[in-house]
mmCIF file of C-alpha atoms in Angstrom:
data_model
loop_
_atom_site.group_PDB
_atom_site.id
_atom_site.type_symbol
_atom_site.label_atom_id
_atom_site.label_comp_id
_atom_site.label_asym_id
_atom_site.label_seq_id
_atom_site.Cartn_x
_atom_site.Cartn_y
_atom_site.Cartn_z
ATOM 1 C CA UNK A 1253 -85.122 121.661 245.644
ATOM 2 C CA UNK A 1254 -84.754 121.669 241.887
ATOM 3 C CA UNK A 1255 -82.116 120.787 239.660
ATOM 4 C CA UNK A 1256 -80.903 123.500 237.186
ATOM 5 C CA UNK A 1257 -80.312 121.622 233.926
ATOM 6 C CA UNK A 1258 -81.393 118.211 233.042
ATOM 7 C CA UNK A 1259 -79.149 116.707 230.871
ATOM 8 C CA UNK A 1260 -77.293 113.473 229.768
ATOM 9 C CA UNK A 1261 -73.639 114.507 231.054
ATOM 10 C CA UNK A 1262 -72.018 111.214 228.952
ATOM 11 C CA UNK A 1263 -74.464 112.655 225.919
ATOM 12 C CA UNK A 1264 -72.971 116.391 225.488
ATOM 13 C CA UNK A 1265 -71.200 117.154 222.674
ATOM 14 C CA UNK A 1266 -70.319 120.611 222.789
ATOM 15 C CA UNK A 1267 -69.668 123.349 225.696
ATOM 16 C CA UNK A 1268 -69.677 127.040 225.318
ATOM 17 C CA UNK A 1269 -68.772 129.417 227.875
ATOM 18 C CA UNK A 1270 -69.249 133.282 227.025
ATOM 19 C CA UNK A 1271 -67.497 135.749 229.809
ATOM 20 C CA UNK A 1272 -67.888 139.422 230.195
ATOM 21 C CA UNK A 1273 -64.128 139.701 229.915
ATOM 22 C CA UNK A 1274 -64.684 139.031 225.929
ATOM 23 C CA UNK A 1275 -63.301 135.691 226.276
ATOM 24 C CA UNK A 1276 -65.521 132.705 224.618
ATOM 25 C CA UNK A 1277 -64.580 129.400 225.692
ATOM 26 C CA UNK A 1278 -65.844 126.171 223.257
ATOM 27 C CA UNK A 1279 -65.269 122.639 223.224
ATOM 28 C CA UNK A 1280 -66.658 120.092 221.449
ATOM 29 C CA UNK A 1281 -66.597 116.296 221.612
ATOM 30 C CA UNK A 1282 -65.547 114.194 218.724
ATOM 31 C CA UNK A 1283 -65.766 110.803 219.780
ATOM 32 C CA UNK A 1284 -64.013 110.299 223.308
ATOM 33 C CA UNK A 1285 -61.847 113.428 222.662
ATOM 34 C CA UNK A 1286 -62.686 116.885 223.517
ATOM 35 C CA UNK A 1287 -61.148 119.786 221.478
ATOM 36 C CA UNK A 1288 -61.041 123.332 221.465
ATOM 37 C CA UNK A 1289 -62.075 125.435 218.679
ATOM 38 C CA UNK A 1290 -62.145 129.314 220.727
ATOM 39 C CA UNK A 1291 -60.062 130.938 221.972
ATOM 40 C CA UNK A 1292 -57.360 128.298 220.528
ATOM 41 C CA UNK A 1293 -57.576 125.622 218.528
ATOM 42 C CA UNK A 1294 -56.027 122.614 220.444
ATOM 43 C CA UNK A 1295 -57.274 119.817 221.996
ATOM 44 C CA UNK A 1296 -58.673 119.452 225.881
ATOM 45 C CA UNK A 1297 -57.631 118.490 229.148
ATOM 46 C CA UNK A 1298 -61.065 115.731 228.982
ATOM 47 C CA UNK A 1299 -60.784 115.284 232.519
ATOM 48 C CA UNK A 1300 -60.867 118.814 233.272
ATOM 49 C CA UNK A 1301 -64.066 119.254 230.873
ATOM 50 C CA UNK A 1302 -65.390 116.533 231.999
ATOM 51 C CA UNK A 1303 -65.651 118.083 235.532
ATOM 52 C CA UNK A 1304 -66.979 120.814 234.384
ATOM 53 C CA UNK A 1305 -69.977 119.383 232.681
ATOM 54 C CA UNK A 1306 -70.908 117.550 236.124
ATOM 55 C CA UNK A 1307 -70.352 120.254 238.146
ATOM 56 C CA UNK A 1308 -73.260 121.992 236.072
ATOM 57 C CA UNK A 1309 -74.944 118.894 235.776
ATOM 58 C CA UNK A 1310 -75.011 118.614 239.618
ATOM 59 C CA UNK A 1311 -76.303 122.328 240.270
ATOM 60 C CA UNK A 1312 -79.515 122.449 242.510
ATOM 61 C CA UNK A 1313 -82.036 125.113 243.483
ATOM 62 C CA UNK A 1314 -82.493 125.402 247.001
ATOM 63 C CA UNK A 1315 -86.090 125.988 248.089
ATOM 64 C CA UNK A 1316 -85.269 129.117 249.667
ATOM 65 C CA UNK A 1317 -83.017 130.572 246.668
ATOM 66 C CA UNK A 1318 -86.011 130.801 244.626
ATOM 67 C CA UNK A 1319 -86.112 134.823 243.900
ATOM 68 C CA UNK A 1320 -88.488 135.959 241.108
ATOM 69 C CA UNK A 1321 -90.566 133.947 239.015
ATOM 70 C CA UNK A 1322 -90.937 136.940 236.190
ATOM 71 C CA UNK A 1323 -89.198 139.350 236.830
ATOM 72 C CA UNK A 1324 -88.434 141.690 233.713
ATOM 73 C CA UNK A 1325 -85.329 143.822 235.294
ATOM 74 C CA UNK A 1326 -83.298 141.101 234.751
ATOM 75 C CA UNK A 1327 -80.147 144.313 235.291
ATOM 76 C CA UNK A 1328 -80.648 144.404 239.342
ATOM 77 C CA UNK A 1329 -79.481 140.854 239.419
ATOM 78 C CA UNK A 1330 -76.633 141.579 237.086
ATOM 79 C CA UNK A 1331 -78.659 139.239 234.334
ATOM 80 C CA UNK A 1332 -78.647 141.428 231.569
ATOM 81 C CA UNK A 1333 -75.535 141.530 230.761
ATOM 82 C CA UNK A 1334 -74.101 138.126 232.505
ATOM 83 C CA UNK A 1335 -70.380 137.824 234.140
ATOM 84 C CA UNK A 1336 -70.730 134.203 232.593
ATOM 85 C CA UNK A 1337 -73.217 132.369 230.119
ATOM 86 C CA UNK A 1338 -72.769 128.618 229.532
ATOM 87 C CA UNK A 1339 -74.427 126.447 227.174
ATOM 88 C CA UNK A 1340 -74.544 122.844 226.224
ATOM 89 C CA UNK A 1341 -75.767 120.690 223.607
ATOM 90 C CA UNK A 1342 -76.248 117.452 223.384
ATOM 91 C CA UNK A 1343 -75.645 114.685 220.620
ATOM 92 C CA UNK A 1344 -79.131 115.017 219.370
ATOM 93 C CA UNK A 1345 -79.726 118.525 219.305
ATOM 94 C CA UNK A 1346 -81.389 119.835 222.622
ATOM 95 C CA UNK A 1347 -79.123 122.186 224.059
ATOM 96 C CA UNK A 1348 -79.048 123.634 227.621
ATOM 97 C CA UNK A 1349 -78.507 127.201 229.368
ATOM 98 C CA UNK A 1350 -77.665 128.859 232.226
ATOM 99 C CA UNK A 1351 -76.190 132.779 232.850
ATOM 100 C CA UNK A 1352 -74.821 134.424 236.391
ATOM 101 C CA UNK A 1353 -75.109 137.691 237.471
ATOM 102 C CA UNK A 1354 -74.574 139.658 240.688
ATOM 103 C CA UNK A 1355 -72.993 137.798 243.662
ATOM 104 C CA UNK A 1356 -74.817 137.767 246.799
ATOM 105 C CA UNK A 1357 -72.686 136.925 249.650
ATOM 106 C CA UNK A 1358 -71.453 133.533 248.792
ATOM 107 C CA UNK A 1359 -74.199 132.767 246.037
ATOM 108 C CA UNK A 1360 -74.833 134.180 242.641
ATOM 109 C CA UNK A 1361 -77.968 134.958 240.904
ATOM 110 C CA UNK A 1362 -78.635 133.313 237.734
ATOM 111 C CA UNK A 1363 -81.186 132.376 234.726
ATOM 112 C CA UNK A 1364 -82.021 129.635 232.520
ATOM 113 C CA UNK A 1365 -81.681 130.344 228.917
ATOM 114 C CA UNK A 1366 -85.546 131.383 227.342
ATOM 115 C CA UNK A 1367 -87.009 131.599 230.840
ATOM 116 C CA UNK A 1368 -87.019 134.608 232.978
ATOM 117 C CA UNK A 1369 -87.351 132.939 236.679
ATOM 118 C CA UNK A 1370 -84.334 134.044 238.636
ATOM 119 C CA UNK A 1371 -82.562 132.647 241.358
ATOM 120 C CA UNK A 1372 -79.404 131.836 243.544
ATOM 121 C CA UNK A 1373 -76.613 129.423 243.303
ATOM 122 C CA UNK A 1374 -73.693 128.597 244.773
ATOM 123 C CA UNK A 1375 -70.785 130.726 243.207
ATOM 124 C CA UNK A 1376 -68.085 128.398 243.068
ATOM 125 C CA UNK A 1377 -69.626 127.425 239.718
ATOM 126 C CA UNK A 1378 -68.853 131.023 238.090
ATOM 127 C CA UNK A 1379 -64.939 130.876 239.214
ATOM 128 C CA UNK A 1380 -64.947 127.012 237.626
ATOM 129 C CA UNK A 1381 -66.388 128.689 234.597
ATOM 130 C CA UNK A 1382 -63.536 131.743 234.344
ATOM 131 C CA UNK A 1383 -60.994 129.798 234.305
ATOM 132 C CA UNK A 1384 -58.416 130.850 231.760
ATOM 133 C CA UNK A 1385 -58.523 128.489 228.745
ATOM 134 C CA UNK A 1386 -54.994 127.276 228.848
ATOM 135 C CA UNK A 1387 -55.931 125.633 232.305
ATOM 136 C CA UNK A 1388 -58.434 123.285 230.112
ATOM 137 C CA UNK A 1389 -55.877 122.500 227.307
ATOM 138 C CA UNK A 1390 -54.373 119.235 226.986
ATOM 139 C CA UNK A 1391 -50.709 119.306 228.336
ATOM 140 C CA UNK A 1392 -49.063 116.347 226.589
ATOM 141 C CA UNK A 1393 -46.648 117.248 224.488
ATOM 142 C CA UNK A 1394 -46.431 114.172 222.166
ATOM 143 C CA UNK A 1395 -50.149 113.420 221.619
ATOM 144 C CA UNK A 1396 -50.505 109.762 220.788
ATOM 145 C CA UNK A 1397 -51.994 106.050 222.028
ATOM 146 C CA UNK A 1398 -49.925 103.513 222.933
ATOM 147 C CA UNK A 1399 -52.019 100.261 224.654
ATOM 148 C CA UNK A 1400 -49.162 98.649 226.195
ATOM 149 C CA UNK A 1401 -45.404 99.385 225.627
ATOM 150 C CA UNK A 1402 -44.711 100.153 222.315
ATOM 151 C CA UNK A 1403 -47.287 98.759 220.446
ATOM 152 C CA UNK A 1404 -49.194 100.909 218.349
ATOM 153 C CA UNK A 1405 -45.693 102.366 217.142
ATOM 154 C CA UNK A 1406 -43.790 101.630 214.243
ATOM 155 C CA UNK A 1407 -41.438 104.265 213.732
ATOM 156 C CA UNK A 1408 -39.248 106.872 215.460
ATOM 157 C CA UNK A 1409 -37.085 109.408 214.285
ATOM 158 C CA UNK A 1410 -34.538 111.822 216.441
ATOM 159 C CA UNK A 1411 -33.220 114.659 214.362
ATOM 160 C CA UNK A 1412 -30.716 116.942 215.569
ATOM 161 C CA UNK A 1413 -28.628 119.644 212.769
ATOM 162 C CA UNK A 1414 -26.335 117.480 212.358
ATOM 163 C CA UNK A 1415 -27.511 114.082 212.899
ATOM 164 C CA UNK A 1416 -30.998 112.095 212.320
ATOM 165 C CA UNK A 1417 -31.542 108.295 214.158
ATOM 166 C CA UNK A 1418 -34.333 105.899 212.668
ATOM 167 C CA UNK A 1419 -35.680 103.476 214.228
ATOM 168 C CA UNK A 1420 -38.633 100.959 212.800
ATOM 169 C CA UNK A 1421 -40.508 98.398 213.370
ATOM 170 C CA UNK A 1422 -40.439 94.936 211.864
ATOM 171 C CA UNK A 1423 -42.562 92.769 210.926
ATOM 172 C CA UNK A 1424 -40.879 90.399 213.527
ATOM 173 C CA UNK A 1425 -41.654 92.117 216.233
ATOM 174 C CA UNK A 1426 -37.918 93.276 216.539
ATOM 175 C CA UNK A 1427 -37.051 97.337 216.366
ATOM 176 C CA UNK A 1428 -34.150 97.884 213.786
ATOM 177 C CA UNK A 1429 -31.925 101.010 213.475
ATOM 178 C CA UNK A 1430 -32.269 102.019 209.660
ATOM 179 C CA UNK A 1431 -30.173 104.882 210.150
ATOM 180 C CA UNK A 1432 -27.339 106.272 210.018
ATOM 181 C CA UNK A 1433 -26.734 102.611 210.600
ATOM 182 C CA UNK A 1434 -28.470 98.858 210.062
ATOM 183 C CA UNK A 1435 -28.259 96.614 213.116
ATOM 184 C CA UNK A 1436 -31.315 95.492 215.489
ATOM 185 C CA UNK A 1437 -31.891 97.939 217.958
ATOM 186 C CA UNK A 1438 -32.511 96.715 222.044
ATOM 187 C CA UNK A 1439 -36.521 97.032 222.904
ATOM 188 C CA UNK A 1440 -36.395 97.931 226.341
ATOM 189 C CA UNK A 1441 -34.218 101.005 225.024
ATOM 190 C CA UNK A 1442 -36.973 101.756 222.780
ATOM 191 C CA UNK A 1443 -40.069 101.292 224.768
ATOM 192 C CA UNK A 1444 -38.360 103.102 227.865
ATOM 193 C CA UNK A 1445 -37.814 105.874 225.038
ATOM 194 C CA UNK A 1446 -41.582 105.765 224.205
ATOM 195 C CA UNK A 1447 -43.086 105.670 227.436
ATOM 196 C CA UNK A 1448 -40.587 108.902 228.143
ATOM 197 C CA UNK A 1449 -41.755 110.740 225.150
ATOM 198 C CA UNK A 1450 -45.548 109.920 226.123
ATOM 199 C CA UNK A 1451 -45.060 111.136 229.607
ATOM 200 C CA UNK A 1452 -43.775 114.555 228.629
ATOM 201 C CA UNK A 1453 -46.006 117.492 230.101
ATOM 202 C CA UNK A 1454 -45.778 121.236 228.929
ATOM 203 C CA UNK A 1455 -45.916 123.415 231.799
ATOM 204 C CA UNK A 1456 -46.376 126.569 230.656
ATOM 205 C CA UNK A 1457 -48.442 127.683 227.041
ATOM 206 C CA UNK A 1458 -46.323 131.001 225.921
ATOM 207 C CA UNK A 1459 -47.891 132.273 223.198
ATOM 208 C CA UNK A 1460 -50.574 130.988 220.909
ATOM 209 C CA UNK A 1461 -48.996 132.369 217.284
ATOM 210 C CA UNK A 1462 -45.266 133.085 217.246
ATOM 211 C CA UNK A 1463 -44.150 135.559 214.546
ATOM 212 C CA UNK A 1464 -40.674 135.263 216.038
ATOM 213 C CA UNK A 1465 -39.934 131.723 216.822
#
């Protein structure tokens, strides 16, 4: 047995996945937040990624999946033109390969990047790797950290056409309405407010760039 990619999972800062669809998928890491940069800009579902990267990190070569060591017609095993390429790159350069070909019952045949051994793998890997971007997109609505309650929040503002409520934070501790009125506004109302704003969840991405809004 033989692992297909040795790699740091917690050290990868950037994912690429090329399908034959035409779509390219890539997502970098800035800090402990993945984004996407293709085929949206928008930020990532991490935990979704996340599974992702050890999925790929956790691919092994069975003994008996070994095909062909060199083996230049890479197109009988669907290589030369790959259904999926995926590559990875770590923090400190060294970056990591893998494309899948033909399937073969319930295994696919794949490459590493630069080498030209071939050999099989389980396919659930290449229907993990073509799924549609939106499924890897983050799906809060109201993107923002809040440690406990409300803290980390100093102002809110609800604006309708006709009317706009704000709220702030004092340096008491204490939230006070600033408008359309002054008067000291009732916490639990506010952090109850918060926590609903934080927890909403779109369900559905429509379109990526409305000309008709």
């Amino acid at each position: 047995d033989k692992w297909v990619m040795d790699f740091d999972k917690s050290a990868v800062s950037k994912l690429k996945v090329q399908r034959a669809d035409g779509e390219t998928l890539t997502c970098s890491r800035d800090g402990d937040v993945w984004r996407m940069s293709e085929p949206v800009n928008d930020r990532c579902d991490n935990k979704k990624i996340m599974e992702i990267i050890i999925s790929l990190k956790n691919l092994k070569i069975e003994q008996e999946d070994f095909v062909a060591d060199e083996d230049n017609n890479l197109e009988k095993y669907g290589l030369e033109k790959p259904k999926v390429n995926v590559t990875m790159e770590e923090q400190n350069g060294n970056t990591f390969g893998v494309s899948f070909g033909h399937f073969l019952d319930n295994k696919v045949y794949a490459k590493r990047d630069n080498e030209m051994s071939v050999f099989l793998l389980n396919d659930l890997i290449v229907s993990e790797l073509s799924v549609k971007a939106d499924l890897l997109r983050s799906r809060e609505l109201v993107r923002f950290d809040t440690v406990a309650g409300t803290l980390g929040v100093d102002k809110v503002e609800i604006k309708t056409p006709k009317t706009k409520i704000l709220i702030k934070k004092t340096k008491e501790y204490d939230w006070q309405i600033a408008e359309p009125v002054k008067t000291l506004a009732d916490m639990d109302t506010i952090k109850e407010l918060i926590e609903d704003v934080k927890d909403i969840r779109i369900l559905e991405f429509v379109e990526n760039r409305s000309n008709d809004l």
